[in-house]
XYZ file of C-alpha atoms in Angstrom:
681
model
C 98.546 154.702 65.948
C 97.816 150.965 67.020
C 94.383 149.553 67.674
C 93.603 146.406 69.402
C 90.567 144.417 70.663
C 89.983 143.996 74.344
C 91.453 140.846 75.657
C 88.773 138.520 77.184
C 88.498 137.635 80.836
C 89.161 133.922 81.532
C 86.879 131.639 83.421
C 88.417 132.259 86.905
C 88.203 135.986 86.581
C 84.699 135.760 85.486
C 83.916 133.589 88.460
C 85.410 136.012 91.113
C 83.882 139.128 89.382
C 80.299 137.146 89.992
C 81.223 136.269 93.713
C 82.220 139.638 94.455
C 79.171 141.096 92.459
C 81.182 143.172 90.255
C 79.538 144.737 87.030
C 80.862 143.620 83.681
C 83.668 145.792 82.145
C 86.226 145.196 79.444
C 89.654 143.711 80.238
C 92.252 146.715 80.150
C 95.235 144.546 79.610
C 97.256 145.444 76.602
C 98.078 142.254 74.189
C 101.609 143.821 73.620
C 104.123 146.183 75.164
C 103.017 149.849 74.325
C 105.903 152.528 73.980
C 104.386 154.321 76.928
C 104.722 151.425 79.221
C 108.016 150.519 78.112
C 109.095 153.924 78.970
C 107.767 153.627 82.487
C 109.553 150.270 82.767
C 112.952 151.796 81.831
C 112.727 154.160 84.801
C 111.855 151.564 87.571
C 114.654 150.194 89.668
C 112.919 147.083 90.707
C 111.306 144.219 89.028
C 109.527 141.286 90.525
C 109.302 137.897 88.433
C 107.154 134.848 88.770
C 107.738 131.503 87.053
C 106.837 127.712 87.285
C 109.726 125.531 87.791
C 109.971 121.776 86.585
C 108.577 120.441 89.785
C 105.363 122.516 88.973
C 105.906 124.886 91.892
C 105.068 128.660 91.333
C 107.639 130.947 92.637
C 108.085 134.512 92.864
C 111.297 136.778 93.212
C 112.128 140.435 93.325
C 115.439 141.772 91.637
C 116.605 145.581 91.870
C 119.508 147.769 91.483
C 120.594 150.579 89.182
C 118.265 152.158 86.629
C 117.645 150.633 84.006
C 117.112 147.204 85.273
C 114.664 146.441 82.296
C 114.046 148.085 78.959
C 112.799 147.486 75.693
C 115.757 146.039 73.362
C 113.761 145.219 70.201
C 110.541 145.859 68.410
C 107.594 143.669 69.222
C 107.775 143.686 72.828
C 111.136 142.209 73.456
C 112.256 143.154 77.091
C 115.818 142.846 78.352
C 116.639 142.602 81.959
C 120.159 143.090 83.538
C 121.073 142.857 87.143
C 122.770 141.248 90.013
C 121.009 138.303 91.827
C 121.278 135.564 94.250
C 122.640 132.822 92.152
C 122.594 130.124 94.755
C 119.084 130.134 96.598
C 116.658 132.334 94.445
C 114.296 129.753 93.084
C 113.281 131.706 90.070
C 116.944 132.179 89.078
C 117.244 128.303 89.444
C 114.147 127.705 87.364
C 115.084 130.193 84.663
C 118.925 129.241 84.156
C 118.710 125.355 85.137
C 121.706 125.764 87.353
C 124.064 127.140 84.835
C 126.222 129.897 86.402
C 129.146 129.641 83.578
C 127.701 132.710 81.463
C 126.665 130.438 78.751
C 123.320 131.337 77.005
C 120.291 129.365 77.883
C 117.827 129.774 74.923
C 114.138 129.031 74.810
C 111.711 128.178 71.870
C 110.330 131.793 70.961
C 106.704 130.248 70.843
C 106.821 127.978 73.864
C 109.452 129.370 76.043
C 109.125 129.246 79.792
C 106.272 131.455 81.049
C 107.417 134.569 83.109
C 105.223 137.164 84.925
C 106.618 140.316 85.875
C 105.867 143.610 87.836
C 108.141 146.517 87.082
C 107.724 148.730 90.105
C 109.118 152.225 91.054
C 108.193 152.400 94.765
C 109.436 155.816 95.326
C 107.255 157.136 92.440
C 104.507 154.743 93.114
C 104.402 153.295 89.683
C 103.847 149.761 88.505
C 103.482 147.917 85.177
C 102.206 144.336 85.095
C 103.813 141.963 82.535
C 103.565 138.576 80.922
C 105.694 137.045 78.271
C 107.736 133.982 77.633
C 111.645 133.748 78.036
C 113.703 133.831 74.824
C 117.115 133.586 76.424
C 119.278 134.367 79.532
C 122.655 133.858 81.076
C 123.948 133.826 84.589
C 127.475 134.516 85.219
C 129.162 133.756 88.522
C 132.882 134.628 88.897
C 134.867 131.620 89.001
C 132.084 129.089 88.555
C 131.678 126.255 86.080
C 128.538 124.275 84.917
C 128.197 122.759 88.436
C 128.923 125.543 90.828
C 128.971 123.873 94.401
C 126.748 126.628 95.754
C 124.013 126.749 93.052
C 121.309 124.102 93.134
C 120.165 122.959 89.689
C 116.571 123.432 88.293
C 113.974 121.564 90.490
C 116.643 120.378 93.057
C 115.493 121.071 96.600
C 118.209 121.923 99.229
C 119.084 119.383 101.751
C 118.772 118.943 105.568
C 121.286 120.594 107.489
C 121.943 123.581 105.121
C 121.100 126.186 107.694
C 123.852 129.034 107.475
C 125.054 127.581 104.008
C 126.768 130.360 102.045
C 125.966 131.175 98.605
C 127.182 133.574 95.728
C 125.778 136.337 93.759
C 125.840 136.449 89.900
C 125.159 138.710 86.964
C 121.953 137.766 85.291
C 120.728 138.667 81.873
C 117.206 137.680 80.721
C 115.363 138.368 77.453
C 111.481 138.101 77.510
C 108.843 138.314 74.635
C 106.083 140.539 76.171
C 102.717 139.759 75.129
C 100.551 141.182 77.780
C 101.067 144.357 79.902
C 99.080 146.643 82.128
C 99.825 149.960 84.082
C 98.373 149.401 87.531
C 97.415 151.870 90.138
C 99.662 153.162 92.880
C 97.022 152.840 95.692
C 98.843 150.427 98.242
C 102.591 151.253 97.316
C 104.845 152.142 100.341
C 107.552 154.485 99.097
C 111.087 153.300 99.129
C 114.215 154.651 97.678
C 115.949 151.902 96.017
C 119.877 151.378 95.918
C 122.163 148.960 94.360
C 123.917 146.556 97.022
C 126.920 144.931 95.252
C 128.484 143.422 98.213
C 125.268 140.948 99.176
C 126.391 137.496 100.446
C 123.430 135.304 100.596
C 123.196 132.752 103.251
C 120.319 130.147 103.532
C 118.887 130.164 106.971
C 116.289 127.672 106.337
C 114.527 125.551 103.695
C 111.922 124.114 105.829
C 108.155 124.794 104.932
C 107.570 125.043 108.529
C 108.237 128.734 109.517
C 110.765 129.491 112.225
C 110.226 132.199 114.674
C 112.646 134.448 112.817
C 110.830 133.766 109.548
C 107.415 134.494 111.172
C 108.892 137.732 112.706
C 110.192 138.645 109.211
C 106.679 138.296 107.667
C 105.184 140.170 110.577
C 107.317 143.104 110.081
C 106.813 143.251 106.291
C 104.828 146.197 104.640
C 105.229 144.732 101.170
C 104.925 141.257 99.500
C 104.925 140.079 95.767
C 102.759 137.275 94.428
C 102.790 135.128 91.413
C 99.956 132.997 90.113
C 99.124 130.829 87.085
C 96.214 131.288 84.789
C 95.007 128.933 82.131
C 97.422 130.148 79.428
C 99.507 132.819 81.075
C 100.641 134.009 84.575
C 100.225 137.109 86.976
C 102.764 138.998 89.240
C 101.396 141.629 91.503
C 102.003 143.243 94.749
C 100.368 143.466 98.126
C 101.090 146.333 100.445
C 99.958 147.478 103.886
C 100.803 148.496 107.427
C 103.271 145.881 109.118
C 101.273 143.206 110.461
C 98.553 143.132 107.617
C 99.837 139.616 106.821
C 98.693 136.965 109.481
C 100.460 133.748 110.346
C 98.708 130.695 111.608
C 101.199 128.068 112.811
C 99.562 124.789 113.635
C 100.236 123.458 116.942
C 101.202 120.232 115.352
C 104.111 122.115 113.310
C 102.866 120.316 110.296
C 102.049 123.343 108.118
C 102.455 127.063 108.001
C 99.598 129.278 106.772
C 99.577 132.912 105.870
C 96.355 134.936 105.501
C 96.189 138.461 104.088
C 93.279 140.841 103.409
C 92.448 141.947 99.765
C 91.850 145.550 99.960
C 89.654 147.571 97.609
C 91.736 147.875 94.459
C 91.093 148.417 90.708
C 88.365 145.683 90.498
C 90.095 143.519 87.999
C 90.726 140.711 90.483
C 93.452 139.079 87.909
C 95.342 137.422 90.834
C 92.243 136.027 92.401
C 90.929 135.000 89.205
C 93.902 132.870 88.646
C 93.760 131.593 92.229
C 89.937 130.227 91.793
C 91.162 128.196 88.904
C 94.658 127.271 89.955
C 95.455 127.282 93.824
C 99.223 127.262 93.164
C 100.941 130.779 94.137
C 104.417 131.777 94.908
C 105.182 134.756 97.378
C 108.354 136.701 98.178
C 108.447 138.823 101.241
C 111.789 141.018 101.230
C 112.990 143.150 103.884
C 114.265 146.121 101.901
C 116.532 147.403 104.529
C 118.604 144.178 105.779
C 118.352 142.254 102.636
C 116.871 139.124 104.128
C 114.278 137.722 101.763
C 111.760 134.883 102.319
C 110.486 132.766 99.300
C 107.303 130.762 99.566
C 105.644 128.310 97.174
C 102.056 126.909 98.135
C 98.385 126.458 97.682
C 95.726 129.039 98.267
C 92.134 129.625 99.070
C 90.078 132.683 98.365
C 87.756 133.898 101.192
C 84.815 135.920 100.624
C 82.484 137.628 103.036
C 81.837 135.733 106.198
C 84.662 133.423 105.694
C 86.911 136.100 105.267
C 85.597 138.268 108.349
C 85.816 135.231 110.501
C 89.762 135.338 110.146
C 90.408 139.039 109.625
C 88.288 141.664 111.212
C 86.265 144.014 109.106
C 87.285 142.576 105.607
C 85.086 140.999 102.857
C 87.878 139.400 100.805
C 91.219 137.515 101.812
C 93.440 134.975 100.576
C 94.673 131.874 102.814
C 98.140 130.587 101.691
C 99.548 127.170 102.927
C 103.308 127.028 102.659
C 104.415 123.797 100.856
C 108.004 124.924 100.092
C 110.260 127.718 101.417
C 113.679 129.371 101.190
C 114.612 131.906 103.934
C 117.752 133.802 103.128
C 119.749 136.380 104.895
C 121.451 139.077 102.652
C 119.736 137.670 99.582
C 118.828 141.076 97.941
C 121.272 142.637 95.742
C 119.846 145.955 96.383
C 118.489 147.953 99.517
C 115.371 150.096 100.123
C 114.682 152.693 102.919
C 111.204 154.434 103.513
C 111.020 157.518 101.303
C 109.583 160.810 102.924
C 109.555 162.651 99.514
C 105.905 162.741 99.101
C 103.739 164.152 96.197
C 100.531 163.585 97.953
C 100.679 165.755 101.156
C 98.930 168.585 99.348
C 95.639 166.994 100.051
C 93.073 168.948 102.110
C 92.435 165.729 104.149
C 94.634 165.758 107.282
C 94.839 162.075 107.417
C 96.606 162.005 104.078
C 99.325 164.079 105.307
C 99.672 162.183 108.499
C 99.701 158.829 106.834
C 102.338 159.595 104.062
C 104.656 161.268 106.326
C 106.820 158.143 106.476
C 106.268 156.955 102.971
C 103.532 154.473 103.885
C 100.513 154.662 101.535
C 97.594 156.641 102.634
C 95.320 153.925 101.728
C 96.582 151.483 104.144
C 93.893 150.544 106.550
C 94.866 150.099 110.217
C 95.561 146.284 111.194
C 92.491 145.013 113.179
C 92.970 141.953 115.133
C 90.546 139.421 116.255
C 90.415 138.545 119.959
C 91.832 135.071 119.083
C 94.821 136.618 117.554
C 95.925 138.194 120.787
C 98.918 136.495 122.565
C 98.168 134.087 125.439
C 99.054 136.634 128.194
C 96.925 139.414 126.704
C 93.975 137.071 126.435
C 94.468 136.384 130.261
C 94.918 139.785 131.050
C 91.735 140.702 129.126
C 89.321 138.211 130.323
C 86.791 141.052 130.592
C 87.574 142.749 127.509
C 85.103 143.416 124.511
C 84.686 141.285 121.665
C 85.528 142.491 118.082
C 82.661 143.502 115.942
C 82.801 140.534 113.604
C 82.065 138.161 116.424
C 79.129 140.217 118.000
C 76.553 137.918 116.409
C 77.574 134.862 118.640
C 78.053 136.811 121.898
C 75.250 139.245 122.196
C 71.987 138.480 123.844
C 68.885 136.813 122.177
C 67.449 140.204 121.762
C 70.081 141.320 119.283
C 69.214 138.624 116.460
C 67.531 141.378 114.455
C 69.216 144.451 113.566
C 67.673 147.702 114.851
C 67.726 151.384 114.106
C 68.253 154.483 116.354
C 67.490 158.133 115.959
C 69.637 160.791 117.299
C 67.616 162.923 119.565
C 69.981 165.044 121.617
C 73.309 166.188 121.009
C 75.646 168.050 123.664
C 79.019 169.461 122.948
C 81.212 168.929 126.147
C 84.559 170.136 124.690
C 85.666 171.317 121.234
C 86.273 167.481 120.386
C 83.973 165.505 122.730
C 80.437 165.367 122.325
C 77.649 163.260 124.165
C 74.884 161.636 121.983
C 71.595 160.240 122.888
C 70.041 157.901 120.726
C 66.484 156.647 120.835
C 65.838 153.006 119.659
C 63.040 152.005 117.199
C 59.643 151.580 118.981
C 59.699 147.880 118.906
C 62.990 147.827 120.762
C 61.345 148.052 124.227
C 58.925 145.094 123.857
C 61.338 142.503 125.254
C 61.658 142.077 129.026
C 65.361 141.344 129.093
C 67.484 144.375 129.078
C 69.041 145.217 125.799
C 72.425 145.924 127.220
C 74.348 145.475 130.475
C 76.465 148.064 132.407
C 80.149 148.329 130.867
C 78.835 146.966 127.646
C 79.268 148.780 124.094
C 77.002 149.401 121.325
C 77.732 148.569 117.503
C 76.579 151.385 115.326
C 76.444 150.810 111.468
C 76.872 154.235 109.489
C 77.322 152.564 106.135
C 73.766 153.638 104.758
C 74.726 157.151 105.416
C 78.315 157.208 104.491
C 79.113 154.470 101.813
C 79.119 155.871 98.590
C 79.635 152.721 96.430
C 82.777 151.464 94.876
C 85.576 153.919 93.916
C 89.037 153.239 92.561
C 90.844 156.084 94.125
C 89.799 158.722 96.843
C 92.656 161.109 97.369
C 90.449 163.384 99.379
C 89.731 160.693 101.883
C 91.975 157.470 101.085
C 91.113 155.180 104.137
C 87.598 155.613 103.450
C 87.680 152.837 100.597
C 88.317 150.016 103.005
C 86.005 151.391 105.649
C 83.037 149.304 106.473
C 81.650 152.385 108.645
C 80.793 150.075 111.660
C 81.959 151.545 115.032
C 81.653 150.520 118.435
C 81.061 152.911 121.473
C 80.932 152.309 125.197
C 77.337 152.873 126.347
C 77.435 155.673 128.786
C 74.035 155.199 130.437
C 72.216 152.645 132.523
C 69.260 150.516 130.834
C 66.083 151.651 132.231
C 63.396 149.081 132.299
C 59.800 149.859 131.629
C 60.146 152.661 129.453
C 58.166 152.740 125.998
C 61.081 154.594 124.542
C 64.484 153.197 125.054
C 67.270 155.552 124.735
C 71.003 155.130 125.257
C 73.845 157.651 125.329
C 77.648 157.521 124.142
C 80.399 160.092 124.717
C 82.666 160.341 121.704
C 85.757 162.365 120.707
C 86.085 163.384 117.034
C 88.863 161.343 115.882
C 87.952 160.106 112.256
C 85.703 160.289 109.425
C 82.603 158.850 111.091
C 82.919 160.633 114.340
C 83.680 163.944 112.501
C 80.716 163.205 110.289
C 78.548 162.490 113.362
C 79.621 165.840 114.790
C 77.967 167.526 111.947
C 74.440 166.205 112.337
C 71.682 167.780 114.113
C 69.494 166.316 116.925
C 66.036 166.711 115.539
C 65.450 162.976 115.042
C 66.219 163.117 111.342
C 69.373 160.912 111.609
C 68.875 157.139 111.828
C 71.532 154.638 112.103
C 71.725 150.842 112.347
C 72.185 149.182 115.639
C 73.773 145.684 115.097
C 73.822 145.006 118.734
C 75.346 145.403 122.454
C 78.417 143.450 123.536
C 81.413 143.285 125.560
C 81.788 142.212 129.392
C 83.796 145.139 130.905
C 82.124 145.141 134.090
C 83.459 146.027 137.726
C 83.306 143.092 140.088
C 80.433 143.354 142.813
C 82.375 143.244 145.839
C 79.579 142.621 148.501
C 80.777 139.141 149.253
C 84.425 140.409 149.913
C 85.887 142.082 152.835
C 84.756 145.863 153.721
C 88.384 146.821 152.715
C 88.357 145.462 149.457
C 88.127 147.838 146.413
C 88.241 147.899 142.615
C 90.475 150.415 140.924
C 89.807 151.856 137.595
C 92.555 153.657 135.705
C 91.217 155.817 132.698
C 92.475 158.269 130.265
C 90.311 161.031 128.486
C 87.042 159.493 127.067
C 88.221 156.206 128.416
C 86.173 157.211 131.457
C 83.073 156.169 129.829
C 82.850 152.615 131.045
C 82.177 154.080 134.469
C 79.226 155.861 133.686
C 76.877 153.102 133.119
C 77.993 151.144 136.087
C 77.824 153.862 139.119
C 75.637 152.853 141.885
C 74.700 155.755 143.775
C 71.610 154.240 145.163
C 73.563 151.647 147.434
C 75.229 153.778 150.191
C 77.234 150.759 151.435
C 78.954 150.241 148.139
C 79.764 154.038 147.591
C 83.406 154.168 147.801
C 84.203 150.569 146.638
C 85.528 151.902 143.437
C 88.352 154.027 143.268
C 89.047 156.069 139.888
C 92.420 157.337 138.696
C 91.696 159.261 135.900
C 94.019 161.447 133.750
C 93.217 163.917 130.917
C 94.152 167.262 129.271
C 92.870 170.404 130.615
C 91.237 171.144 126.969
C 88.845 168.319 128.003
C 87.985 169.852 131.367
C 84.544 170.092 130.095
C 84.236 166.199 130.247
C 85.054 166.534 133.874
C 82.171 168.449 134.775
C 79.693 166.147 132.776
C 81.088 162.968 134.635
C 81.127 164.527 138.177
C 77.411 165.101 137.422
C 76.763 161.427 137.235
C 79.408 159.862 139.589
C 79.609 162.385 142.390
C 79.382 160.541 145.774
C 79.462 157.078 144.124
C 83.254 156.679 143.843
C 86.427 158.169 145.160
C 88.322 159.721 142.421
C 91.701 161.110 141.811
C 92.030 163.566 138.882
C 95.318 164.194 136.942
C 94.901 167.234 134.758
C 97.855 167.919 132.379
C 98.665 170.830 129.978
C 97.655 173.694 132.399
C 101.292 175.173 132.045
C 100.981 175.614 128.534
C 97.867 177.974 128.499
C 96.997 181.149 130.421
C 95.420 181.330 133.804
C 92.695 183.515 132.164
C 91.671 180.780 129.542
C 88.171 179.334 129.581
C 89.603 175.954 130.435
C 91.492 176.990 133.401
C 88.777 179.074 134.670
C 86.342 176.046 134.528
C 89.059 173.801 136.210
C 88.993 176.320 139.041
C 85.353 176.539 139.290
C 85.126 172.716 139.555
C 88.010 172.520 142.153
C 86.015 175.172 144.282
C 82.789 172.980 144.366
C 84.518 169.564 145.234
C 83.257 167.835 148.274
C 85.856 167.205 150.733
C 87.758 163.917 150.303
C 85.647 162.139 147.655
C 87.417 163.782 144.565
C 90.677 165.369 144.302
C 92.387 166.998 141.528
C 96.154 167.495 140.887
C 97.565 169.479 137.997
C 100.292 167.143 136.742
C 100.584 163.761 135.100
C 99.619 160.423 136.727
C 102.793 158.471 137.710
C 103.855 155.008 138.961
C 103.683 156.006 142.762
C 100.051 156.870 142.365
C 99.073 153.434 141.445
C 101.226 151.533 143.804
C 100.471 153.798 146.486
C 96.700 153.368 146.342
C 96.356 150.932 149.119
C 98.447 152.912 151.571
C 96.718 156.169 150.526
C 93.075 154.919 150.982
C 93.735 152.142 153.600
C 92.339 149.471 151.258
C 93.137 146.194 149.505
C 92.903 146.248 145.866
C 90.599 143.416 144.640
C 90.716 144.055 140.728
C 92.516 146.703 138.296
C 90.679 147.693 135.470
C 91.890 150.015 132.608
C 90.588 151.998 129.631
C 93.446 153.981 128.045
C 95.368 154.306 124.830
C 97.590 151.081 124.017
C 100.649 153.063 124.872
C 99.453 154.187 128.329
C 98.165 150.579 128.944
C 101.570 149.273 128.362
C 102.971 151.694 130.679
C 100.403 150.812 133.588
C 101.220 147.174 132.978
C 104.929 147.871 133.564
C 103.853 149.638 136.720
C 101.916 146.934 138.064
C 104.209 143.714 137.485
C 102.611 140.677 138.219
C 99.091 141.998 138.567
C 96.114 140.896 136.367
C 94.891 144.160 134.693
C 91.308 143.782 132.817
C 91.111 146.243 130.145
C 88.652 147.653 127.415
C 90.330 146.562 124.272
C 90.013 148.143 120.858
C 93.145 146.563 119.096
C 91.053 144.902 116.497
């Protein structure tokens, strides 16, 4: 049995631990390669490697193929790697073998060999082992190649202009490393992939410009996995970053002088070895593979670690992120000598949490948070179409009224269940909230509620029962479904919520005795229907809503102004199981708007069901002409036929639906500006 003293943290790791307020703990890294980790490595079909070339650039690559790609070949942590690689454009291959492709052995000083970091990874089993060591020897053999193969650049040599489409070759690589550090890492953000060898790869250099092309940007945006190599004071690190496609952001400067990548650092094992390196040495290498097509993007550059507000300002709802500025790149088609497809063989679908089964059905990690965008990240046309949309939570501080400078609290005082999954909640603001003469919110705005005090349970490495909770700030936005009433000592607001996630599910369990108090971070958003008094009498606004998307209407109805009644036409679609919401809404808007209701799902349930009976009761009580109900789906003709049906001209289109339906409606209304409530961030 071997015993060893825990390795010390270096200065950069200690600094990032302090910045992230991490309590002190021992470094779990092994100063050797234990047999248990060696056995895990021998079962893995892929390995990512990082090194520093003679120009001082940090590069990263990923190799893969038939098992074993790597295995211990001698005592004392001697690891052998053997696989097929891109011999022409892989920058790590060029750094390790110095351009030799004739199979001759390249030897290093055992004590001062080239530093190499590694990550042995079995994506299908969600298993990984981090490695660091020094190169002892290696060889690269390309069939028919001499010492100066025309397609293989030598160590440190950058490709020349005009190489777009240059053909390369593959070769058989052997590499021997002396491993002096190892660590078995957690599987949290590994997206499962089944790896197979691809012996017929024919690498082709698409670009070597550090300014990323549109094709390279699209390649990054579709990636769910990247590997990153970084340099410490006396060693190197190689690790993986995974997430849903789109988790990496690209900032391409208008001047086209540099390309910048930003990615969030999700809640991990709290070691921060990569970030510790980057706080001391900003250099890093990234490789972005497309496992299905074999296209691969190699990037080298400099980094900046973003913490708290600096992180939240670029990626919504994140406390930690990395900004990477590209200084060198290689974009290679068919550069992987292996292929990977998303695996649907899951070992974690037995969890009682329905989110786990749902998120792992396609092999994606259940811990992946969804991508949340800032308004500034939306494309130009979306911004134009969304001039009245709401603002992301992390921007509310600069976009709310002066009354929102101090966070308030609100107590739940009434709870009304409208359907099995939809509930109306009334909250009462703390007593000092009504002291201002300025309304706390305007019609159409949303409230930002902070549930973290109730739901955050502190740091946890893994939560198989509720994976997505580890990256949840428990801040939610809900459209205010009531008008502000001035002059009251007790200020109350209502929200109508569907039970769709951890926070709303927890909220549905609470009682309304005034015991629950949540933080109110403010009110924001400008989704408001235009006042049409100055327009012609035949001008109307049209609001298209789906399900609980009707809530922006409830705070804006104007039943007190008879001349304005009917200046808003509402097209609302929802499933019959939500018919209880219809009864609630009609209490508020009856007589104030003209509404067409489209009820779906009636053919799937019996006429004697509670839902269909309630629907029939509502239909029997409708006043003539103001509200009509049709038992079918809303269609394109319902929208484009509004003007003819009602004898009016549409001044503005408004929309609050799911993103899928939003896209459909926009296709039905080509050339029309559609203002929508946006929750894509």
